[in-house]
Structure formats: C-alpha cells, structure tokens
Tab-separated table of C-alpha atoms in Angstrom:
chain	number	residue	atom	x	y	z
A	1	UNK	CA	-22.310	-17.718	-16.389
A	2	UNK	CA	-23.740	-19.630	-13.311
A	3	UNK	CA	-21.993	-19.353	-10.050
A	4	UNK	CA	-19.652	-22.040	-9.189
A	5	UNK	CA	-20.168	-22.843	-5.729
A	6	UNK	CA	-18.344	-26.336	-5.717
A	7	UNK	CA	-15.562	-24.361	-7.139
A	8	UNK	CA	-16.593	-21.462	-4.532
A	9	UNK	CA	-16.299	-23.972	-1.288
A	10	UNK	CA	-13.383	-25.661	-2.641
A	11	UNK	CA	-11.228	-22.251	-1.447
A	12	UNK	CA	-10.156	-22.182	2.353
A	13	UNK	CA	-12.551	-19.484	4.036
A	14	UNK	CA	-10.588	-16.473	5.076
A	15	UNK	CA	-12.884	-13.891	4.364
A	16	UNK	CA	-16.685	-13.061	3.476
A	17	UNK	CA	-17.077	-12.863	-0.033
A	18	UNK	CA	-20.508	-11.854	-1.792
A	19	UNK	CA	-21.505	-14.241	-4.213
A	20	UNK	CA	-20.536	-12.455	-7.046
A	21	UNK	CA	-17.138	-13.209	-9.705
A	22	UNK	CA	-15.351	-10.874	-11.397
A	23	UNK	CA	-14.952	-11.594	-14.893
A	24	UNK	CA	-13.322	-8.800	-16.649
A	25	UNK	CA	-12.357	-5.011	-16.227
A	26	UNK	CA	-10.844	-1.854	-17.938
A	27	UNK	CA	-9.677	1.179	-16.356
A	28	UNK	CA	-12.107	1.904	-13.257
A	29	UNK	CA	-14.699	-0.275	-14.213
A	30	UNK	CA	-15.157	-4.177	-13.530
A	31	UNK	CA	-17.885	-6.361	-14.426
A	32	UNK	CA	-19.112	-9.122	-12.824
A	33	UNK	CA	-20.617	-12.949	-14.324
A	34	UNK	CA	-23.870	-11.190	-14.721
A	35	UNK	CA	-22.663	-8.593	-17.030
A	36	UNK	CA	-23.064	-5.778	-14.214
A	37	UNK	CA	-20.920	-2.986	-13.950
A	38	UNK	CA	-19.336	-1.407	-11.315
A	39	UNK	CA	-17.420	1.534	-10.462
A	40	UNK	CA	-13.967	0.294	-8.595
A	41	UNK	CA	-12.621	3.247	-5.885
A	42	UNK	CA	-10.528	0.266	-4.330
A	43	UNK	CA	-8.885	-1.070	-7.029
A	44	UNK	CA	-7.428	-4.389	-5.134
A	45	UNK	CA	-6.674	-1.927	-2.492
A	46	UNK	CA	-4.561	0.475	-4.391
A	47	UNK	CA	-2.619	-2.288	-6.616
A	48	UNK	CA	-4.226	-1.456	-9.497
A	49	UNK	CA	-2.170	2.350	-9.862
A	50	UNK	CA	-3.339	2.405	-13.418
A	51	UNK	CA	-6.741	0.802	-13.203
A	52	UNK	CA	-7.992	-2.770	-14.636
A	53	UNK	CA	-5.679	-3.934	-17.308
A	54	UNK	CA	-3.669	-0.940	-18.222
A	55	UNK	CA	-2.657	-1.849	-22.043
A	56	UNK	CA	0.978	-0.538	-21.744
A	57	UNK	CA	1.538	-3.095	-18.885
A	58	UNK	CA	-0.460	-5.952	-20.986
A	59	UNK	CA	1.758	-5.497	-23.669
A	60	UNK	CA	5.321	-5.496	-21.861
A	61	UNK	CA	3.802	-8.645	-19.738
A	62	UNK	CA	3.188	-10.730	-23.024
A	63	UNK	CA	5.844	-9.602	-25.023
A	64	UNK	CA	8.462	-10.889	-21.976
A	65	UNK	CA	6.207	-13.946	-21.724
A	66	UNK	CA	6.533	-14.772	-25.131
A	67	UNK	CA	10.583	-14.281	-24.769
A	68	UNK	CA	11.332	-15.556	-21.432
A	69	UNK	CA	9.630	-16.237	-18.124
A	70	UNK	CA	11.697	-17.303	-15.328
A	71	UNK	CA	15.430	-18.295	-15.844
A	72	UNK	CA	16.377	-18.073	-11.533
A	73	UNK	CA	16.920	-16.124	-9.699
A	74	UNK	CA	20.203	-16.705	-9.733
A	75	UNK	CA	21.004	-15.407	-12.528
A	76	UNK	CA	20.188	-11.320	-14.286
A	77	UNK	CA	17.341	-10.496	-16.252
A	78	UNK	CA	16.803	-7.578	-18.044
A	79	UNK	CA	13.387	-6.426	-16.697
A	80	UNK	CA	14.644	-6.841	-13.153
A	81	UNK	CA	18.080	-4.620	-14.080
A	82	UNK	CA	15.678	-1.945	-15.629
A	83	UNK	CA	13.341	-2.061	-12.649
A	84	UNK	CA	16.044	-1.656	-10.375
A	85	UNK	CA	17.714	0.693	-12.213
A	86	UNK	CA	14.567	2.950	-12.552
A	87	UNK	CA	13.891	2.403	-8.723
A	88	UNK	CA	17.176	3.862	-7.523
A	89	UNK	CA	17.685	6.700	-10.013
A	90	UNK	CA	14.128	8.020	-8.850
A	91	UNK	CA	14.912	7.583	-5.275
A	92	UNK	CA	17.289	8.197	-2.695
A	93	UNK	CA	18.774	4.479	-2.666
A	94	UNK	CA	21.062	2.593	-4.212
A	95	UNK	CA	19.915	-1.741	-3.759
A	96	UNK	CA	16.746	-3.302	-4.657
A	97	UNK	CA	15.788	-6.647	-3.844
A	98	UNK	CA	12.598	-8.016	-5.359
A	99	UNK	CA	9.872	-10.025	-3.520
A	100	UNK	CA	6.365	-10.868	-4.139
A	101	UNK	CA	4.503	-9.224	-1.542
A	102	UNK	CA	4.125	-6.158	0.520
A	103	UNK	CA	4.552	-8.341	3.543
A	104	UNK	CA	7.672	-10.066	2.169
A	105	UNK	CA	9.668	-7.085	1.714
A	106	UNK	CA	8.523	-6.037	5.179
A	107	UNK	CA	10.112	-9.247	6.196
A	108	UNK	CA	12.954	-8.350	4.649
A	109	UNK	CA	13.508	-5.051	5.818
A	110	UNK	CA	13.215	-6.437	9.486
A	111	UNK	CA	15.988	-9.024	8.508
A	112	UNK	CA	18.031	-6.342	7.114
A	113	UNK	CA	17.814	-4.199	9.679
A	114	UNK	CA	18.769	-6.811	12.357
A	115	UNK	CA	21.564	-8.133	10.265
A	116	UNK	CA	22.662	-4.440	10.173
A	117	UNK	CA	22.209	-4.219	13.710
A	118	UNK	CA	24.641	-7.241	14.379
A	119	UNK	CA	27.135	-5.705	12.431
A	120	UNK	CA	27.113	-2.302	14.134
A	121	UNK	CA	24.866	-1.801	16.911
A	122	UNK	CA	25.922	-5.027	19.048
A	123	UNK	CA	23.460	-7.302	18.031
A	124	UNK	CA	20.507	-4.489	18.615
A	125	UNK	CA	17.366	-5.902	17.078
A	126	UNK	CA	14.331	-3.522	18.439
A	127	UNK	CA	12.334	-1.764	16.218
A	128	UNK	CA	10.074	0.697	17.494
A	129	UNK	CA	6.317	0.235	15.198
A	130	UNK	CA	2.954	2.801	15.529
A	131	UNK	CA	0.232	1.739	17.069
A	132	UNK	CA	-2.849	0.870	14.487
A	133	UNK	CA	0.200	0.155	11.784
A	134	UNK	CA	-0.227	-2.709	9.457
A	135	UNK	CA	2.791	-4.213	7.994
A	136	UNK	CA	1.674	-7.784	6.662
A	137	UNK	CA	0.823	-11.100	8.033
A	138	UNK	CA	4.200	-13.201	8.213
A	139	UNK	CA	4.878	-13.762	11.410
A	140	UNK	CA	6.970	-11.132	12.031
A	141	UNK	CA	4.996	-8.611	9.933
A	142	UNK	CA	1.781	-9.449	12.180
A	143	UNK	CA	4.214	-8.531	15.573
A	144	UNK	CA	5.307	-5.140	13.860
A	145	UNK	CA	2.042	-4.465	13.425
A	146	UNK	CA	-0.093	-2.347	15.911
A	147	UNK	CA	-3.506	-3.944	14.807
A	148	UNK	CA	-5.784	-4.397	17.934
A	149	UNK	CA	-5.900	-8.148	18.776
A	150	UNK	CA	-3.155	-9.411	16.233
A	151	UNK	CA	-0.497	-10.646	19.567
A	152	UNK	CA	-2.971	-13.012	20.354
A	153	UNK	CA	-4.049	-14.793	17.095
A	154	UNK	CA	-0.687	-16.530	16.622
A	155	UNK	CA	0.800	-16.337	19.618
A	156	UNK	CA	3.578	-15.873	20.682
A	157	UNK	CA	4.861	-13.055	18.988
A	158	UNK	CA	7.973	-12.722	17.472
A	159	UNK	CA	9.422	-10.200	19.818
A	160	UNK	CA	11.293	-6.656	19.077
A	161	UNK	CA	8.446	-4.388	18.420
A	162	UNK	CA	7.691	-2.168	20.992
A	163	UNK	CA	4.916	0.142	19.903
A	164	UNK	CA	4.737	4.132	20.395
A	165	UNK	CA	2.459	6.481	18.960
A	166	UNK	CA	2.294	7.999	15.453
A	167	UNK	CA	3.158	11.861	15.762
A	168	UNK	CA	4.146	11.693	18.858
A	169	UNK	CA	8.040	12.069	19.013
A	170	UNK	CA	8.154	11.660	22.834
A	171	UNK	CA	6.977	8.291	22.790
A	172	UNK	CA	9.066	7.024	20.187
A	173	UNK	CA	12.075	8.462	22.015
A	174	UNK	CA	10.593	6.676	25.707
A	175	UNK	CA	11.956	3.556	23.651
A	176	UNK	CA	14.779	3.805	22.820
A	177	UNK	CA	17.246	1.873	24.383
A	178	UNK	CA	20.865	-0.341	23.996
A	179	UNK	CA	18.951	-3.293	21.986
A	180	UNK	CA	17.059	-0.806	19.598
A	181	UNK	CA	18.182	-1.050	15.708
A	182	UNK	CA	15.467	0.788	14.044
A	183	UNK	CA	12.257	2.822	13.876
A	184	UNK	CA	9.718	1.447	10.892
A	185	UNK	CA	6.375	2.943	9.657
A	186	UNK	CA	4.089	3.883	7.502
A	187	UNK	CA	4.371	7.357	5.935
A	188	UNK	CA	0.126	7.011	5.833
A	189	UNK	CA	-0.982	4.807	7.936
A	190	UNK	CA	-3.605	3.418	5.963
A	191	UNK	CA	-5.808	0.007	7.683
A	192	UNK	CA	-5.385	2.292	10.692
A	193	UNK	CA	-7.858	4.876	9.096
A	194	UNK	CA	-5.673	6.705	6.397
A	195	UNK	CA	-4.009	8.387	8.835
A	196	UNK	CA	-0.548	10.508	7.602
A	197	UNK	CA	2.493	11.121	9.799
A	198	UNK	CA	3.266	14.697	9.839
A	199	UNK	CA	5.895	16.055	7.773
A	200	UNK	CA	7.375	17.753	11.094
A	201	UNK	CA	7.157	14.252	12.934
A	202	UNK	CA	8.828	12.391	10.077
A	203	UNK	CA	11.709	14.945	10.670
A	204	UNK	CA	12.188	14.523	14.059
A	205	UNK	CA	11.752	10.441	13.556
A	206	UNK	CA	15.113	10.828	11.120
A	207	UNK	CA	16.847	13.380	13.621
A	208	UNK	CA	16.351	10.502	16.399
A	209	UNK	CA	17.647	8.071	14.421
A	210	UNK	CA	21.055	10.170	13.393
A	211	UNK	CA	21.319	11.514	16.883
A	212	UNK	CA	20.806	7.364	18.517
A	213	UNK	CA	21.970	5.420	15.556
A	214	UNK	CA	19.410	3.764	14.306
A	215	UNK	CA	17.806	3.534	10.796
A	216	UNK	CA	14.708	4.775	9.140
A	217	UNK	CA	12.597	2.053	7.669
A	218	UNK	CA	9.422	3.654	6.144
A	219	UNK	CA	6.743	0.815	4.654
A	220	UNK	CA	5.727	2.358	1.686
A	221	UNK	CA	3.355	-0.920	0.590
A	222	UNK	CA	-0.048	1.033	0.056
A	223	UNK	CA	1.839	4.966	0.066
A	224	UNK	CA	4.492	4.677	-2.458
A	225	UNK	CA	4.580	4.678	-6.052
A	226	UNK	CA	2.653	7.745	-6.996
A	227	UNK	CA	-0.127	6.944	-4.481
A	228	UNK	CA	0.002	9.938	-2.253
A	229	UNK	CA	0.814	12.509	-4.923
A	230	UNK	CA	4.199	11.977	-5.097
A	231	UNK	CA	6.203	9.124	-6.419
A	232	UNK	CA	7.087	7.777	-3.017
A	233	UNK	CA	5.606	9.258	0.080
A	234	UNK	CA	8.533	10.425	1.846
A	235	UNK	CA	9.201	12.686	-0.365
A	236	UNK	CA	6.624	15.097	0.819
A	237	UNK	CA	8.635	15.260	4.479
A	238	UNK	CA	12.272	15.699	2.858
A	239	UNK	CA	14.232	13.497	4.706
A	240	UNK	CA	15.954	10.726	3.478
A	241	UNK	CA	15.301	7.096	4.780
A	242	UNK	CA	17.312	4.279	5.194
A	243	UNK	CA	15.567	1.254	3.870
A	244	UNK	CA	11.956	1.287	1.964
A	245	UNK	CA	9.292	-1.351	0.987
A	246	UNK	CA	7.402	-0.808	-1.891
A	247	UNK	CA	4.158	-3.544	-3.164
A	248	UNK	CA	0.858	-2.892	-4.160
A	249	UNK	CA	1.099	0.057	-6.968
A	250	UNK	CA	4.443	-1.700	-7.788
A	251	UNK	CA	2.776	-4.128	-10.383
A	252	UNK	CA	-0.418	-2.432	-11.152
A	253	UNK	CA	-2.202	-5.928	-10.289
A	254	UNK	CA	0.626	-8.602	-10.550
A	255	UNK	CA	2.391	-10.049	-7.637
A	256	UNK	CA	5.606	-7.719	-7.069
A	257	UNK	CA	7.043	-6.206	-4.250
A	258	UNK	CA	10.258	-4.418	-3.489
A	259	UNK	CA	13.081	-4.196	-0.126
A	260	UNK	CA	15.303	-0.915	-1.450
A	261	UNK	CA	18.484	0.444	1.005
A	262	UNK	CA	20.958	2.163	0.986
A	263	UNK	CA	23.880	1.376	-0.033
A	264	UNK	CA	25.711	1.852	3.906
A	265	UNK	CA	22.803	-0.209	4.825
A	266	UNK	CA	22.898	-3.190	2.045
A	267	UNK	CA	24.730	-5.802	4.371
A	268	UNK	CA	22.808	-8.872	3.098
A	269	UNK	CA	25.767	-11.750	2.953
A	270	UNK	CA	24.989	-14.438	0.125
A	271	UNK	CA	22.127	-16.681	1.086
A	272	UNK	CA	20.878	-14.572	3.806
A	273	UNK	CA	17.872	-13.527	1.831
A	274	UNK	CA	16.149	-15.008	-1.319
A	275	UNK	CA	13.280	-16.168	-3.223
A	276	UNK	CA	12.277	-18.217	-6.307
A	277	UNK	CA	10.283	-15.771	-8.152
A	278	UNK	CA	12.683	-12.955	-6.934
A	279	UNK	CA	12.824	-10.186	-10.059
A	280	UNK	CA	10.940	-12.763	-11.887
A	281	UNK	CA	11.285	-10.782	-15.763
A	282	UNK	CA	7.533	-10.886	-16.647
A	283	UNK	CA	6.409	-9.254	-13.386
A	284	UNK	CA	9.177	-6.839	-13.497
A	285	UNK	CA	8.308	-6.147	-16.616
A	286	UNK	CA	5.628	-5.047	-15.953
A	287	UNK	CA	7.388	-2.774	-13.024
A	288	UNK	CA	8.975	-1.575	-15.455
A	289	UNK	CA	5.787	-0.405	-17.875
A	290	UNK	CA	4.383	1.039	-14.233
A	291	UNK	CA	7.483	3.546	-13.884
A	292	UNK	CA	7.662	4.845	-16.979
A	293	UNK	CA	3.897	5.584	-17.141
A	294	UNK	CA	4.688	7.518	-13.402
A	295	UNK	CA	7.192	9.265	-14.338
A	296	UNK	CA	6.145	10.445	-17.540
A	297	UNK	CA	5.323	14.036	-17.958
A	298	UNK	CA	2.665	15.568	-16.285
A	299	UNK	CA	1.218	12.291	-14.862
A	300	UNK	CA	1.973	13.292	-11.201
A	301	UNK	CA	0.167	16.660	-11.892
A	302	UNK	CA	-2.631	14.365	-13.119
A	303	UNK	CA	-2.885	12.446	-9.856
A	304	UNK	CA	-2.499	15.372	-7.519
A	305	UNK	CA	-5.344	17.448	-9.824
A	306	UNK	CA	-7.322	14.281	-9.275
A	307	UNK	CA	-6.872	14.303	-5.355
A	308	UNK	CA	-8.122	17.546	-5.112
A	309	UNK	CA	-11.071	16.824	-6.997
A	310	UNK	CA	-11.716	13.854	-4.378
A	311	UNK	CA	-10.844	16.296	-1.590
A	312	UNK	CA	-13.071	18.917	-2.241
A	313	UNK	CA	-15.712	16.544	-3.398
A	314	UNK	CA	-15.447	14.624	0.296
A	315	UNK	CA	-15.518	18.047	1.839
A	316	UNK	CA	-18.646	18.809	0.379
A	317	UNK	CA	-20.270	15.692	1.099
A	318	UNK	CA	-19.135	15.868	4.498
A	319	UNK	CA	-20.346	19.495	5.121
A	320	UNK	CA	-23.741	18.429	3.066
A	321	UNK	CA	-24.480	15.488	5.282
A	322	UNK	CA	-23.001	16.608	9.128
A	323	UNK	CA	-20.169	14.385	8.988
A	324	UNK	CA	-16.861	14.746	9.893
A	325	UNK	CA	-14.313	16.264	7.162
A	326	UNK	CA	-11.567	14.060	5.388
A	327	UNK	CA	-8.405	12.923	5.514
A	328	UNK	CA	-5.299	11.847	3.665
A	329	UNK	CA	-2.711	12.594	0.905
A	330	UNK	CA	-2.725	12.378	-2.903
A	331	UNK	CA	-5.747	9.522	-3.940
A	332	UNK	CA	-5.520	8.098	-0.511
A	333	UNK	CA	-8.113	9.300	1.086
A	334	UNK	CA	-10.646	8.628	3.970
A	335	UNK	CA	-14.031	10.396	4.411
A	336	UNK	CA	-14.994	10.641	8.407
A	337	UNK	CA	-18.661	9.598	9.130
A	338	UNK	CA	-20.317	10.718	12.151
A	339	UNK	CA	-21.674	7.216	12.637
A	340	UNK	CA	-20.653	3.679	12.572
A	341	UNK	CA	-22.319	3.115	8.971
A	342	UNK	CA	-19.495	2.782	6.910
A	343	UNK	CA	-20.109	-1.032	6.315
A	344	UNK	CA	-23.817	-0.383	5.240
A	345	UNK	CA	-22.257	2.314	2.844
A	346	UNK	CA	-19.790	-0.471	1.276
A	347	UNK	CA	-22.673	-3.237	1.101
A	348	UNK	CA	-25.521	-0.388	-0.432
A	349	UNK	CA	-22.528	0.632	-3.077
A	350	UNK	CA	-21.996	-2.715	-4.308
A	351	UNK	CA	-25.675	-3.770	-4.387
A	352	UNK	CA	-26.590	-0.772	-6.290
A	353	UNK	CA	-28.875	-0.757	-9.772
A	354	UNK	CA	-28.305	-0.931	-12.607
A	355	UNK	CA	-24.165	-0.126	-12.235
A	356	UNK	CA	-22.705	-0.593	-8.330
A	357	UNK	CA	-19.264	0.797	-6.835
A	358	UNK	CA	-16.861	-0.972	-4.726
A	359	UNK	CA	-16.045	0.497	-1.393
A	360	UNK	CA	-13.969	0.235	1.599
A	361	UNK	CA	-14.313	0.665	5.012
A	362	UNK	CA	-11.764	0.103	7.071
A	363	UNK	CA	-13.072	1.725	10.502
A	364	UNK	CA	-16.658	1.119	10.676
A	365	UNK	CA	-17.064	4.924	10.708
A	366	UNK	CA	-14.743	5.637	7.504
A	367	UNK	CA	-14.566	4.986	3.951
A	368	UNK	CA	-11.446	4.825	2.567
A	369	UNK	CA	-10.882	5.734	-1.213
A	370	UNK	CA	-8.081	4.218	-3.397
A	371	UNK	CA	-8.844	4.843	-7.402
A	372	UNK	CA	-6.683	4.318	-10.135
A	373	UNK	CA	-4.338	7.097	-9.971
A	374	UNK	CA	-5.324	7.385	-13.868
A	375	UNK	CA	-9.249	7.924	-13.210
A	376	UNK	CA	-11.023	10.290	-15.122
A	377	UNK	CA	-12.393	13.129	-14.081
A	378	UNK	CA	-15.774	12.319	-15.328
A	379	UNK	CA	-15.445	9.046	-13.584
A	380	UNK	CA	-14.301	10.469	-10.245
A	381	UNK	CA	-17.618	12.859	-10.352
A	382	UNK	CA	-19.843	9.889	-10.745
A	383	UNK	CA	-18.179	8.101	-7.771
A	384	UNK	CA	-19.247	11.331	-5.655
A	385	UNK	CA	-22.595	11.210	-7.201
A	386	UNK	CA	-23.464	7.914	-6.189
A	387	UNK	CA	-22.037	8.477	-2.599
A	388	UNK	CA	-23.991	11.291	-2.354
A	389	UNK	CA	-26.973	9.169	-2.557
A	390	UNK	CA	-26.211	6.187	-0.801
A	391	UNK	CA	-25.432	8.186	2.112
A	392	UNK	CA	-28.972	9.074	1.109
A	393	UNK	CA	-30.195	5.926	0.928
A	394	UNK	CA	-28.847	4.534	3.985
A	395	UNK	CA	-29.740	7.275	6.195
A	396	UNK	CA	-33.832	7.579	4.939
C-alpha cells in the first residue's frame, strides 16, 4: 500500500502526523501500510481498555448492527438500558446520560451543575478547576481547563472557572464564594503529567463541598473505567461524588462517552440537554461488552498485577539510568526523566527496527504509559526492554 498523500492533505491540519497509516491491529500490537509492527503503550490514549479489536466487543457491535442501528434518541434501546443499568449498579449514582465524547459529557456536567445551581444555590454558577487540568476542547471545556495558554486561543473565555491548586485544600477553599456551584477535577490529572489527587485531598474536596454546598464533579474521561486499578477512580479515596464523566475506556475504541449523577442532582428539564447519537445501541453495545469484561472475575486483579509490573519495571529503569522515579495509579503511569528528552524517546520508539512502540510524552521530560488494561505480561516486559534501550540509544 502506497501512501495517500492527496488523501493525506485533503484532512484539515491539526496536528503533526508521521507519514505512516495504520491498517490493522490486535490486542497491543498495530501494524502499519508497510506491514511493520509496533508495540502500542498508548492505545488511542487509553480508549482502547481492552487493546485493538477486542473480539467480545466486535461481536456485540455487529450483532446490534445487523439488528438495529439508530432508532432516536428519543426513544429506548436496549443496549443503552443495559449500559445504564450496569453503570449505576457499579457505582454510586443513579442517571446516565450518554454522549459521544469525553469533552461532551464535560459539557454536560458544567450545564448540570449550573442548572442545579439555579435551582438551589441562587443562580451560583462557579466552578472551581486545577491548574494543568484538561477537560476537553468545547468552549467551555477549554475555560475549565488549566492548560497553560488555552484563555488566549479562543478568546474570550467562557467565564466561571477560577483555578486553585491540585492538593492543596487551602486554595480551593480561598474560592469559594456566594456565586460558586461546584468544584470539578480530575481524580489523575493526566495531560498535566499523570499527576493523582491525594486520597486525603479528595476527602477534604467532598467535606468542603457538604460543609459550603456545592457538588463534587470528578472528570473521570482518561481515570475511570478500570484505568487506575479500580473500576472508577474515586473509588480509591472513598467518598462519594456528585456527578461523573466517563469517555475514553468507555467504548474500548468507539465514540462513547457518559454524564452520570445522582439522583438529588439529576435536574435536567426536557430539552435542556440532548444529542442525536445519544445511547446510540451499537456503541452502547459495545459499552456494554466493555463492563462485563471489567467486571468479570479477577480482571481487576489482572490490571492492578499488571501495574505493578509497570511500576517496578519504571523504577528500575529510573534507578538504572539517574532519572527521576514514577508516578501514577493502576496502568496510568508516567516515568520522570531527568531531561527534556521525552519527545526524542517517543520519535526513537516509533522509528525503531524491525518492530517500533508508540509512546507518549506529554511533558517534554515524561513519558506517559497507557496499555491495554488486558496486556500480557510477556508483552509488558518487552515494552520495558525496548525502553531500556532507547533511553540507550538516545543518550549514546
């Protein structure tokens, strides 16, 4: 297969993309329109929660395909029912509204929580967002988030986000005031470096919002659905919040995202929120193949036997080559360089011979890991391998 670049420059640039195509993959692997191989520890940036094609989810996507593929959403599915149903009874609310993106169901849970705010804090709209957050690029989702530079791209902001800093309960408190509805972040904050709220900081976060008011809104795009070792991230800190997003892992590659509340908190009127492909039945469907997989027995033990393989395997690079230790909870992880050569790590990996490995770096001195939460072990010891000597490589 040549390379198409008429079909290449016919995209809108938004990114740099090596002039390579993906063609096919299974599991951790993906394989390019050259027939090379490489080893994914991104996997769409944690979407894929069960790797390249997962057949269980294959199978429930064609079999509702073949049946029925979008009837509106105004009117009940099955797969979206069971998806919902499976949502709540596994988690600590009660509504589920279905979207297509991470940043949708951000945008959602900002609506919600300002329609909530109308209804019982006086019209309070406020919420308080973490520095170096990332919640989605709406609009809206671009002013919650604390990404350097982001309030001038598309300026003016949408305003209501003051910003304080993550594990740092004084700050948050500083901003509180008479128009504030909410506090919103990321469990692991994970463009800002993979960087986890403490469990005793997540605490204090939900006695702040009893003791003002206000409710919990905790983005779990990139944390949630088994990611972090659990099957939603909050779980680790015990508390309880108010509204959560959910995307990424959701759909293990197809476009599905989810706002869930409580029910106190489900104040949506009819026609306040909405969506064409809203609970669409062959991407819940495959929602649906995604949490039964999770929460099958023994699959979490897999994942958290997995993360502290890539723990202790980052630990030992990091003590091997000077660098800084690592970071993170369940297969989100970040290893801490000592230098600013993350991107040369990233480019080496994929350029590699005869098989190359997908990396990311989102801090020019980290790499952040996000494999299938199904990876082998064997697998996951070759992905240390081959770091082992790039950083080899790139430092001769």
């Amino acid at each position: 297969m040549q390379f198409d670049q008429v079909g290449a420059d016919a995209l809108m640039e938004i990114t740099s993309r090596p002039d390579l195509v993906f063609v096919r993959g299974q599991g951790s692997w993906l394989e390019d329109h050259n027939g090379k191989r490489y080893l994914d520890m991104i996997q769409g940036w944690a979407v894929n929660a069960l790797g390249h094609s997962p057949k269980n989810v294959v199978e429930a996507m064609c079999k509702q395909a073949s049946e029925l593929m979008n009837p509106s959403p105004a009117f009940y599915n099955a797969p979206m029912m069971e998806l919902a149903k499976l949502i709540t009874q596994h988690s600590c609310f009660d509504r589920v509204f279905f979207a297509n993106s991470g940043g949708e169901a951000n945008e959602g849970a900002i609506k919600l929580a300002r329609k909530w705010g109308q209804l019982h804090r006086q019209g309070a709209y406020k919420i308080i967002t973490f520095e170096h957050s990332f919640h989605g690029r709406t609009l809206a989702t671009m002013s919650a988030s604390g990404k350097a530079g982001w309030d001038t791209i598309f300026a003016p902001q949408v305003d209501g986000f003051p910003k304080a800093k993550l594990n740092d309960i004084d700050s948050v408190r500083a901003l509180v005031d008479e128009k504030t509805v909410a506090i919103m972040l990321e469990p692991v904050q994970g463009e800002g470096g993979v960087i986890p709220a403490d469990h005793a900081f997540m605490q204090a976060l939900r006695q702040t919002c009893d003791e003002f008011g206000l409710l919990l809104i905790v983005d779990e795009v990139q944390s949630g659905m088994g990611r972090t070792g659990k099957l939603f991230a909050y779980q680790h800190s015990g508390v309880e919040p108010d509204i959560m997003t959910l995307g990424k892992g959701i759909g293990a590659g197809v476009p599905l995202a989810a706002l869930c509340a409580k029910e106190s908190v489900s104040c949506f009127e009819h026609g306040d929120q909405g969506g064409t492909y809203n609970g669409n039945p062959v991407v819940t469907a495959a929602g649906v193949a995604v949490m039964q997989t999770l929460t099958a027995d023994g699959f979490m033990q897999s994942v958290n036997e997995r993360a502290q393989q890539l723990s202790e395997g980052l630990l030992a690079l990091s003590a091997k080559w000077g660098l800084k230790g690592e970071r993170g909870q369940g297969l989100l992880r970040a290893l801490i360089l000592d230098r600013d050569d993350g991107p040369a790590l990233v480019e080496a990996a994929r350029n590699r011979n005869p098989e190359g490995m997908l990396l990311n770096s989102p801090r020019p001195h980290l790499l952040r890991f996000m494999p299938a939460l199904n990876i082998s072990k064997e697998d996951l010891d070759q992905a240390l391998q081959i770091l082992d000597a790039l950083i080899a490589q790139v430092r001769s």
